[in-house]
PDB file of C-alpha atoms in Angstrom:
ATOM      1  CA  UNK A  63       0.000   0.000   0.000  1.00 37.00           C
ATOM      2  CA  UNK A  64       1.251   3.644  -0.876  1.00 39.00           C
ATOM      3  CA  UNK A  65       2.293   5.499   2.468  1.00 39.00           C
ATOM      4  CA  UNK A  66       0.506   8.686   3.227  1.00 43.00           C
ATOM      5  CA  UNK A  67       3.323  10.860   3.188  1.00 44.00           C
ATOM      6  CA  UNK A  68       4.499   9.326   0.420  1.00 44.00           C
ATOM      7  CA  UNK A  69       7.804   9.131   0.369  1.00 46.00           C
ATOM      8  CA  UNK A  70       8.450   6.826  -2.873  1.00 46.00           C
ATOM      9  CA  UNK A  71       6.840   7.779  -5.969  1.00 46.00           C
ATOM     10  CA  UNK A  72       5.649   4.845  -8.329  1.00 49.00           C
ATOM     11  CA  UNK A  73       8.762   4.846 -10.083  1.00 49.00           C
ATOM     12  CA  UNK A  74      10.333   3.576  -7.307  1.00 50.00           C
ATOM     13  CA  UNK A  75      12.546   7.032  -7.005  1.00 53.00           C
ATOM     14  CA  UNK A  76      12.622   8.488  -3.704  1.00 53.00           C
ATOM     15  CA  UNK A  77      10.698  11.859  -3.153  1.00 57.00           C
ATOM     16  CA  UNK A  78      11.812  14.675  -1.345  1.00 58.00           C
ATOM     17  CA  UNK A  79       9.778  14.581   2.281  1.00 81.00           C
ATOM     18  CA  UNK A  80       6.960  17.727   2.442  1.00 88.00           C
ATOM     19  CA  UNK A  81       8.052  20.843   3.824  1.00 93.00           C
ATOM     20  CA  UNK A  82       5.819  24.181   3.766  1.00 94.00           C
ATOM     21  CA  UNK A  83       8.457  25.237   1.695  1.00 94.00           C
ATOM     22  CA  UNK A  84       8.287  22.337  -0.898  1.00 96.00           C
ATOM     23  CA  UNK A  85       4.363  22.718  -1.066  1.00 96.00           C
ATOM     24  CA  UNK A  86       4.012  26.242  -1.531  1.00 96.00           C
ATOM     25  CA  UNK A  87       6.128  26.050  -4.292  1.00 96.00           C
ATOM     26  CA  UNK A  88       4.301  23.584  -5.587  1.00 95.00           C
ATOM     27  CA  UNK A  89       0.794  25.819  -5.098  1.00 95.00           C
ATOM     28  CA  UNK A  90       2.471  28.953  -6.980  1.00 95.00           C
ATOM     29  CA  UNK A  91       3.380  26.516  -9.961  1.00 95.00           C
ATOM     30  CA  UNK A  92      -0.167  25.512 -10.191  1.00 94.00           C
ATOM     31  CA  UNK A  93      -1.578  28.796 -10.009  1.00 94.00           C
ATOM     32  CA  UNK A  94       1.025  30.261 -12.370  1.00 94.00           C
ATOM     33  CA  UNK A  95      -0.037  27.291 -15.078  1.00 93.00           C
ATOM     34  CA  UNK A  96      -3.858  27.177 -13.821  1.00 91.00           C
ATOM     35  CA  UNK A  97      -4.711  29.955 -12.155  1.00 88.00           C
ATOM     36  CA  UNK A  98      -6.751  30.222  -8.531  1.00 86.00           C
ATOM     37  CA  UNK A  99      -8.828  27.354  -9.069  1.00 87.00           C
ATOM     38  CA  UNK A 100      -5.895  25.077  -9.426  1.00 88.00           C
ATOM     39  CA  UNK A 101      -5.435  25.915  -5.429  1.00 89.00           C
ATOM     40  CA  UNK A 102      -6.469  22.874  -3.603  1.00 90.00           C
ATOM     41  CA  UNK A 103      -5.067  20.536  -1.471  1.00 93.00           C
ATOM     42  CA  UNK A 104      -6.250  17.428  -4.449  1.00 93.00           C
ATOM     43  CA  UNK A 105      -4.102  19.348  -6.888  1.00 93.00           C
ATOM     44  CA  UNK A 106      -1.319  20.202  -4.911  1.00 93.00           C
ATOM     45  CA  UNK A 107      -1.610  16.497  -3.720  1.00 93.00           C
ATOM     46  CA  UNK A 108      -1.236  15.165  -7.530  1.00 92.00           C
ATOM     47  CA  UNK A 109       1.472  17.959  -8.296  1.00 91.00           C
ATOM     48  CA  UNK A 110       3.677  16.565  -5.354  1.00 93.00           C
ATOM     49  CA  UNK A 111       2.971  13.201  -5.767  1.00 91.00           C
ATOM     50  CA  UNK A 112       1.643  12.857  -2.192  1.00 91.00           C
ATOM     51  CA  UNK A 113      -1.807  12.024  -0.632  1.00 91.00           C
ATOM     52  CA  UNK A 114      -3.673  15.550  -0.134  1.00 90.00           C
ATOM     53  CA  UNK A 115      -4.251  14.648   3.413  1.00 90.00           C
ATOM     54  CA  UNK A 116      -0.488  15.153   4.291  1.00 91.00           C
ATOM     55  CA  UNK A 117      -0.400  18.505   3.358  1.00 92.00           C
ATOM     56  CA  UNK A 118      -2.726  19.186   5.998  1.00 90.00           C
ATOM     57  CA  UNK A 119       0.206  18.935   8.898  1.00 91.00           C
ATOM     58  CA  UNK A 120       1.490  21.842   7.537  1.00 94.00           C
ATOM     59  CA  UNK A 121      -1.321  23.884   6.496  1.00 94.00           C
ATOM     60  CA  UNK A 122      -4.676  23.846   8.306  1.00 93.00           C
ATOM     61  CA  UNK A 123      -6.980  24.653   4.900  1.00 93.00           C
ATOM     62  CA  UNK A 124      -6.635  26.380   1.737  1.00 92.00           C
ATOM     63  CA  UNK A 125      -7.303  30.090   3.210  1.00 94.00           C
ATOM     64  CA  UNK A 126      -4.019  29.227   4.895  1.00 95.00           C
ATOM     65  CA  UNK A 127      -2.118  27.707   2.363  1.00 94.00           C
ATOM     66  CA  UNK A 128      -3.294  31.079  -0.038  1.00 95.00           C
ATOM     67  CA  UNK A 129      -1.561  32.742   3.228  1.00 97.00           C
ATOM     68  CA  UNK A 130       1.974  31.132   2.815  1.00 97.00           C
ATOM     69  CA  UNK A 131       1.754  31.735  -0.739  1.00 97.00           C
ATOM     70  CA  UNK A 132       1.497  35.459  -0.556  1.00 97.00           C
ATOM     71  CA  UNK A 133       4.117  35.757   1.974  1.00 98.00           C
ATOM     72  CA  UNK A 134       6.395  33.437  -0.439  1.00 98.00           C
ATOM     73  CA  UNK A 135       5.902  36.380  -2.909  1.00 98.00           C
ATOM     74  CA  UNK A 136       6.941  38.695  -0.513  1.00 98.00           C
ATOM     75  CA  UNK A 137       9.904  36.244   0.124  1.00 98.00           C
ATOM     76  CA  UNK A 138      10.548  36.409  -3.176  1.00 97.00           C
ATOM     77  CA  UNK A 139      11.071  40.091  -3.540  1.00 97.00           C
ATOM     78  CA  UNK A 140      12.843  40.466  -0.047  1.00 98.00           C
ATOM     79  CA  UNK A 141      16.124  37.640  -1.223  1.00 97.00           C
ATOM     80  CA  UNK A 142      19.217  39.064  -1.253  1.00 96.00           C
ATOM     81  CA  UNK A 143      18.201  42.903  -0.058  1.00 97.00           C
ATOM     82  CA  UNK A 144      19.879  45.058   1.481  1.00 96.00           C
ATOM     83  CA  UNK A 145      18.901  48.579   2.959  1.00 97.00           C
ATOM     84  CA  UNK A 146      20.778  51.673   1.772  1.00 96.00           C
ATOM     85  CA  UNK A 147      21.831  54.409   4.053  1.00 96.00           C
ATOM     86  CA  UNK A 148      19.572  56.415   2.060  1.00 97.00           C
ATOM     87  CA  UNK A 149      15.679  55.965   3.290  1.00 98.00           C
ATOM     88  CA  UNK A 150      14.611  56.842  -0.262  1.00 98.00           C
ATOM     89  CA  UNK A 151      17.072  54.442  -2.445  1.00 98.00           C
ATOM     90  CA  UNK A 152      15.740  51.620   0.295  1.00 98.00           C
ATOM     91  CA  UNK A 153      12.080  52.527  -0.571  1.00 98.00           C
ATOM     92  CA  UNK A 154      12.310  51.967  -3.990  1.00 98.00           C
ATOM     93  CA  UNK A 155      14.443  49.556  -4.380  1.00 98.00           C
ATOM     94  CA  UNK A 156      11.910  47.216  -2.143  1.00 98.00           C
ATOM     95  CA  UNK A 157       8.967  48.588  -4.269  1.00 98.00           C
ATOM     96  CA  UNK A 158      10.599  48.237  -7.527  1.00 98.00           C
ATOM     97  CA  UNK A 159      11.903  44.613  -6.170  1.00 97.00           C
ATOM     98  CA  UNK A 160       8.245  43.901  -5.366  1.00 98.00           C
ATOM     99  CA  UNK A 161       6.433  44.963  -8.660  1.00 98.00           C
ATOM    100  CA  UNK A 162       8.726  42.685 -10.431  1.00 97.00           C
ATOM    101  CA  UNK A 163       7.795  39.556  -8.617  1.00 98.00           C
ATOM    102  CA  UNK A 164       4.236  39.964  -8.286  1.00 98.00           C
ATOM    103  CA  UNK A 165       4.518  40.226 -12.276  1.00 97.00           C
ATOM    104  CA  UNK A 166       6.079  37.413 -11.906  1.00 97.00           C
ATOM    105  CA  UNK A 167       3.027  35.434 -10.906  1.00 97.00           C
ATOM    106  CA  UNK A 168       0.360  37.545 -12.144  1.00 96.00           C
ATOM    107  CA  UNK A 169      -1.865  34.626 -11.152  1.00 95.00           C
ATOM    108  CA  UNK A 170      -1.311  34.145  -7.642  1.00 96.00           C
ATOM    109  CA  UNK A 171      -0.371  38.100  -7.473  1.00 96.00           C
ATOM    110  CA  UNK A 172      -4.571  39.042  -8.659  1.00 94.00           C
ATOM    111  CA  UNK A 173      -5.036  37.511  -4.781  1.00 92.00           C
ATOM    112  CA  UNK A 174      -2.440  37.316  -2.496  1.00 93.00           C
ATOM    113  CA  UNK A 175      -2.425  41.706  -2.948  1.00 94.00           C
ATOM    114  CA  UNK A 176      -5.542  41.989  -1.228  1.00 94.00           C
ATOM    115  CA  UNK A 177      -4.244  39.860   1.862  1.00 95.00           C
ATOM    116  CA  UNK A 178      -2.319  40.368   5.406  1.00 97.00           C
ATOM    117  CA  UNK A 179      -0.175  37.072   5.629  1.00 97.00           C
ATOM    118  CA  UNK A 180       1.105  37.795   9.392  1.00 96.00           C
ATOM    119  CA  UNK A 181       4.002  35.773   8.257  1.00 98.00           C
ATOM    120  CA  UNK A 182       8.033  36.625   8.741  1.00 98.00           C
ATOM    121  CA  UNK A 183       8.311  38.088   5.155  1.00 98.00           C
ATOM    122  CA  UNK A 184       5.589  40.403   5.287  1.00 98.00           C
ATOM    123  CA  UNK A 185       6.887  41.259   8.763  1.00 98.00           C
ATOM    124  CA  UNK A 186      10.231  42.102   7.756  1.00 98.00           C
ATOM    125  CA  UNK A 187       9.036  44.073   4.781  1.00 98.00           C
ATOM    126  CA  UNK A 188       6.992  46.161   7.289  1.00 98.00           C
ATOM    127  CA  UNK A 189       9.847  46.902   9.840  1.00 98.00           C
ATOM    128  CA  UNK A 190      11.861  47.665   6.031  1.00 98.00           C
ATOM    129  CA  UNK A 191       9.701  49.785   5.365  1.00 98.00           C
ATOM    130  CA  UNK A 192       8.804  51.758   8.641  1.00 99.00           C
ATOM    131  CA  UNK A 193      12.550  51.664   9.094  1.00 98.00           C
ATOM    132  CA  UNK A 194      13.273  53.896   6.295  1.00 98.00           C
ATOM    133  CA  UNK A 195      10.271  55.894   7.291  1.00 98.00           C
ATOM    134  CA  UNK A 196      12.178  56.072  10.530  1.00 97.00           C
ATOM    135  CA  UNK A 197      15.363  57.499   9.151  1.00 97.00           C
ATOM    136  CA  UNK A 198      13.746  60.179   6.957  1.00 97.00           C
ATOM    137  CA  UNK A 199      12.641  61.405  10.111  1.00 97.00           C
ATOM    138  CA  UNK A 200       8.765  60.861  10.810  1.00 98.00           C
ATOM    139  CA  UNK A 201       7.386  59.678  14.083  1.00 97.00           C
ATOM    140  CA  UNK A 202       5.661  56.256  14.416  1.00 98.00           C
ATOM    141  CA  UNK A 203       2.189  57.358  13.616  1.00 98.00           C
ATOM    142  CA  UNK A 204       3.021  59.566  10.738  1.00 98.00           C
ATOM    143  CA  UNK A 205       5.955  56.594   9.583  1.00 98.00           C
ATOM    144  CA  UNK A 206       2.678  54.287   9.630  1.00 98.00           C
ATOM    145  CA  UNK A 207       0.216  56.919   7.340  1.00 98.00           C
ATOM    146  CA  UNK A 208       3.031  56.820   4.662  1.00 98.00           C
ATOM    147  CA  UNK A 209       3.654  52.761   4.698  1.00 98.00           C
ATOM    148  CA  UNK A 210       0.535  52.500   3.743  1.00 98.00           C
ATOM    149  CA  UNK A 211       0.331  54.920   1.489  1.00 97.00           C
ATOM    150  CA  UNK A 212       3.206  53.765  -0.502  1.00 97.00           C
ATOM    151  CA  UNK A 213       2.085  50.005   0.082  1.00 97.00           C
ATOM    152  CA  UNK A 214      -1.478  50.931  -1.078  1.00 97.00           C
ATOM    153  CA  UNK A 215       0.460  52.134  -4.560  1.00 98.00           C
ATOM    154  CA  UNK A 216       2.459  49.084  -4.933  1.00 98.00           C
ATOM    155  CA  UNK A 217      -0.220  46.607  -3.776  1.00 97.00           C
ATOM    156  CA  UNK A 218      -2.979  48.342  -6.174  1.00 97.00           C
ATOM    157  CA  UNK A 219      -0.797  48.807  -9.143  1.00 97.00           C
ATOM    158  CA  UNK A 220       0.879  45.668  -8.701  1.00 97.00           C
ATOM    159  CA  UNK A 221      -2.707  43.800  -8.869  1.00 96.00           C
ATOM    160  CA  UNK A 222      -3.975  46.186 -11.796  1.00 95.00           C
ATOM    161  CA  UNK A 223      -0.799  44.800 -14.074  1.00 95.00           C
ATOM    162  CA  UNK A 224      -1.556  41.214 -13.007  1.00 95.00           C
ATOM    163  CA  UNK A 225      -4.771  41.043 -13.664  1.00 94.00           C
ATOM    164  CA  UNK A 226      -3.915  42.601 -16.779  1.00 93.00           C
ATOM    165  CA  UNK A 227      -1.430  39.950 -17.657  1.00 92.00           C
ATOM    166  CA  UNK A 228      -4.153  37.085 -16.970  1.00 92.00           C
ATOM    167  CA  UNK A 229      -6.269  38.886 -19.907  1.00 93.00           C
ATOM    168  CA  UNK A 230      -6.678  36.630 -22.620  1.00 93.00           C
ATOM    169  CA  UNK A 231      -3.827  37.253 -25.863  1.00 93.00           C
ATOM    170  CA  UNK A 232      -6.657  38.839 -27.684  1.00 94.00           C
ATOM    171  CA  UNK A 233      -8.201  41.354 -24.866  1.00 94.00           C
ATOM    172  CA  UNK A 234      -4.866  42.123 -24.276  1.00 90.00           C
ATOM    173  CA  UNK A 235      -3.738  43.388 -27.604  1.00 91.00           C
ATOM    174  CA  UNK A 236      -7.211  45.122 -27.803  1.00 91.00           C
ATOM    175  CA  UNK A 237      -6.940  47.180 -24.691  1.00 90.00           C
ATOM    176  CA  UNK A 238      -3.028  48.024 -25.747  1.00 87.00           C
ATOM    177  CA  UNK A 239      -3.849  48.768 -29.331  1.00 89.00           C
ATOM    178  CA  UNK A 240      -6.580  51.423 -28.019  1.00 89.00           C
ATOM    179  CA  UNK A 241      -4.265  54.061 -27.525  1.00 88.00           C
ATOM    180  CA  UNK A 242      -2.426  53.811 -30.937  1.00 87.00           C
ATOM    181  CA  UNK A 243      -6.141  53.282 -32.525  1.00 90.00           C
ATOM    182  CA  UNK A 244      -8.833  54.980 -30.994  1.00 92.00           C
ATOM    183  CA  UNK A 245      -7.390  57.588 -28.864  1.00 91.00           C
ATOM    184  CA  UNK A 246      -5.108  58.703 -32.203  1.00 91.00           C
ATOM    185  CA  UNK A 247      -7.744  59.354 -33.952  1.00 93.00           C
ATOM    186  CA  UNK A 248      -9.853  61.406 -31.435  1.00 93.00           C
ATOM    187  CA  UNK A 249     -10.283  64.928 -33.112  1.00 95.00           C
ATOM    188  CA  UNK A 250      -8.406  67.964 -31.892  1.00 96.00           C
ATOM    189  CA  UNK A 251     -12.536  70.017 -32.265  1.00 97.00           C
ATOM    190  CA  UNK A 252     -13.763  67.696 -29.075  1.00 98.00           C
ATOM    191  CA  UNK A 253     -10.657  66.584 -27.243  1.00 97.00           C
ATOM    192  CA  UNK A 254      -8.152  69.117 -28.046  1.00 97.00           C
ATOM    193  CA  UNK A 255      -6.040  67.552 -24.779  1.00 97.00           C
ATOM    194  CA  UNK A 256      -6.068  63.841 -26.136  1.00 94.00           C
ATOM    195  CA  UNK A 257      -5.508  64.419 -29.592  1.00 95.00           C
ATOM    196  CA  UNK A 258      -1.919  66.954 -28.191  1.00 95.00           C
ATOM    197  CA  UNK A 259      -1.166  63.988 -26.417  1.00 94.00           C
ATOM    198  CA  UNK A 260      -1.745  61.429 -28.641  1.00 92.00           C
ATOM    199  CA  UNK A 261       1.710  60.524 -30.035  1.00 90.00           C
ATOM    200  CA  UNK A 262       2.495  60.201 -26.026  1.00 91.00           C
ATOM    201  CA  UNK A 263      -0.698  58.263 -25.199  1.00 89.00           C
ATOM    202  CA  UNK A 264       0.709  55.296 -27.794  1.00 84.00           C
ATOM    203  CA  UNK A 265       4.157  54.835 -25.511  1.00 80.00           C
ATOM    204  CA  UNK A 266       3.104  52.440 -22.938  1.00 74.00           C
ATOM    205  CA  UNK A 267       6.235  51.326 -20.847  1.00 81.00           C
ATOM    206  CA  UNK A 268       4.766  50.092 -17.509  1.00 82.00           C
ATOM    207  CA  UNK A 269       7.718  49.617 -16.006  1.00 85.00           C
ATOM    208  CA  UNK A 270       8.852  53.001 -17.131  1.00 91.00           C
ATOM    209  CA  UNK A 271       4.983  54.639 -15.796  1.00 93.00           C
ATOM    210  CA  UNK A 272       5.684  52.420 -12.499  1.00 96.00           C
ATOM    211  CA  UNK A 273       9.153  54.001 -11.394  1.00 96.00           C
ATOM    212  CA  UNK A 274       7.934  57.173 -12.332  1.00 96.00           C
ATOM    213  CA  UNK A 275       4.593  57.223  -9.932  1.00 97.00           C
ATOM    214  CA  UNK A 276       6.890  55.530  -7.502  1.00 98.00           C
ATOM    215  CA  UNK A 277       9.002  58.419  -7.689  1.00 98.00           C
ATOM    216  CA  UNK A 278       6.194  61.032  -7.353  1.00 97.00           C
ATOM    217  CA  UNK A 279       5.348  59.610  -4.454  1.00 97.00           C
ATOM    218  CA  UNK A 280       8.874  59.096  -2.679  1.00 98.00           C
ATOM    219  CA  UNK A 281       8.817  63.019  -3.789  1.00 98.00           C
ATOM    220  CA  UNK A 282       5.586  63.556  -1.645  1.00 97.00           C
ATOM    221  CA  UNK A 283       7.058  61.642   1.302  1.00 97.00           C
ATOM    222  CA  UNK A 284      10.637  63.488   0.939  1.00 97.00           C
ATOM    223  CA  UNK A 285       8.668  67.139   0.810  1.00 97.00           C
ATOM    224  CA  UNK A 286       6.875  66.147   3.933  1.00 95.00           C
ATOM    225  CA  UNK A 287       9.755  64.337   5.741  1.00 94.00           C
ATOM    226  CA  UNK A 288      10.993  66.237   8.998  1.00 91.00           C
ATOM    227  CA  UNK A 289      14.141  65.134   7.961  1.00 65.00           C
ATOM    228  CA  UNK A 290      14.156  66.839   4.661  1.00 58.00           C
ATOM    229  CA  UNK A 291      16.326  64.130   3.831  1.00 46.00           C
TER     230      UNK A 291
END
């Protein structure tokens, strides 16, 4: 009879035992190939090669196991950083760090934005954060007003480019082609301001339009900073 844990797959090849590591991974695979509704512990059971049932010793349901993966993502963003002595290079290099994986996994990024994971990534991003905060000079409750205004930004942007991305090819090149298609050819006589901007409107670089709000608002936070710094 196959063990629970499974621990030998049918080949006869050892597999590696679950950790929450192992099965998260596992989960944002799915969801990158499938999508949300590939989430459950059946699939992630079959994608691991182990009975579903096991993967409940390390997470208690799926609500959890959604959890893990959204502080993975976090994880993801937070390997290998380092603060700078400057609050502001440290703010947007975590942002800018962050953006990139979540549109990395536009999939699992459309909900693990909308969650609080009270895991140690998250944490860590959050003392990061209010760290730099710190250093430019605001007190705790004002530090606290503009984490979450800058992690409202990144959280809401980085969800309205995912969900984007999970657009079908053809809704996708529709929405994009808009600007070089209808919005060229709106006349000057009714929307004087479009059709001036048109040859602009057509340049879509989200990257480029992300690191420039991100820099509008690190210019907010520096203006208001009591550290002027």
């Amino acid at each position: 009879m196959e063990p629970r844990t499974g621990k030998r797959a049918d080949s006869g090849r050892p597999r590696p035992s679950l950790s929450p590591r192992l099965i998260v991974e596992a989960c944002l695979a799915l969801m990158d190939a499938e999508g949300a509704d590939a989430l459950t512990f059946r699939r992630v059971g079959a994608q691991l090669g182990a009975d579903p049932a096991a993967l409940s010793r390390h997470f208690r349901d799926k609500d959890d196991l959604l959890l893990a993966v959204a502080d993975h993502l976090l994880g993801e963003g937070l390997e290998g950083f380092e603060p700078s002595d400057d609050w502001r290079q440290t703010l947007r290099g975590l942002l800018i760090r962050m953006h990139k994986v979540y549109l990395s996994h536009p999939r699992a990024t459309v909900l693990a934005t909308v969650r609080v994971t009270r895991r140690p990534a998250e944490m860590r991003a959050i003392e990061l954060t209010l760290t730099a905060l710190s250093d430019a000079g605001f007190p705790p409750e004002q530090a606290v007003r503009h984490y979450r205004a800058l992690v409202d930004f990144l959280l809401a942007r980085s969800c309205m480019d995912a969900t984007h991305c999970t657009l079908d090819a053809h809704t996708r090149r529709g929405d994009d082609s808009a600007w070089s298609g209808e919005y060229a050819a709106v006349p000057a006589e009714t929307h004087p301001h479009i059709a001036a901007a048109a040859p602009y409107l057509t340049s879509v670089d989200d990257d480029a339009d992300f690191d420039f709000a991100l820099d509008l608002m690190l210019d907010a936070i520096a203006a208001r900073a009591p550290g002027k710094g």
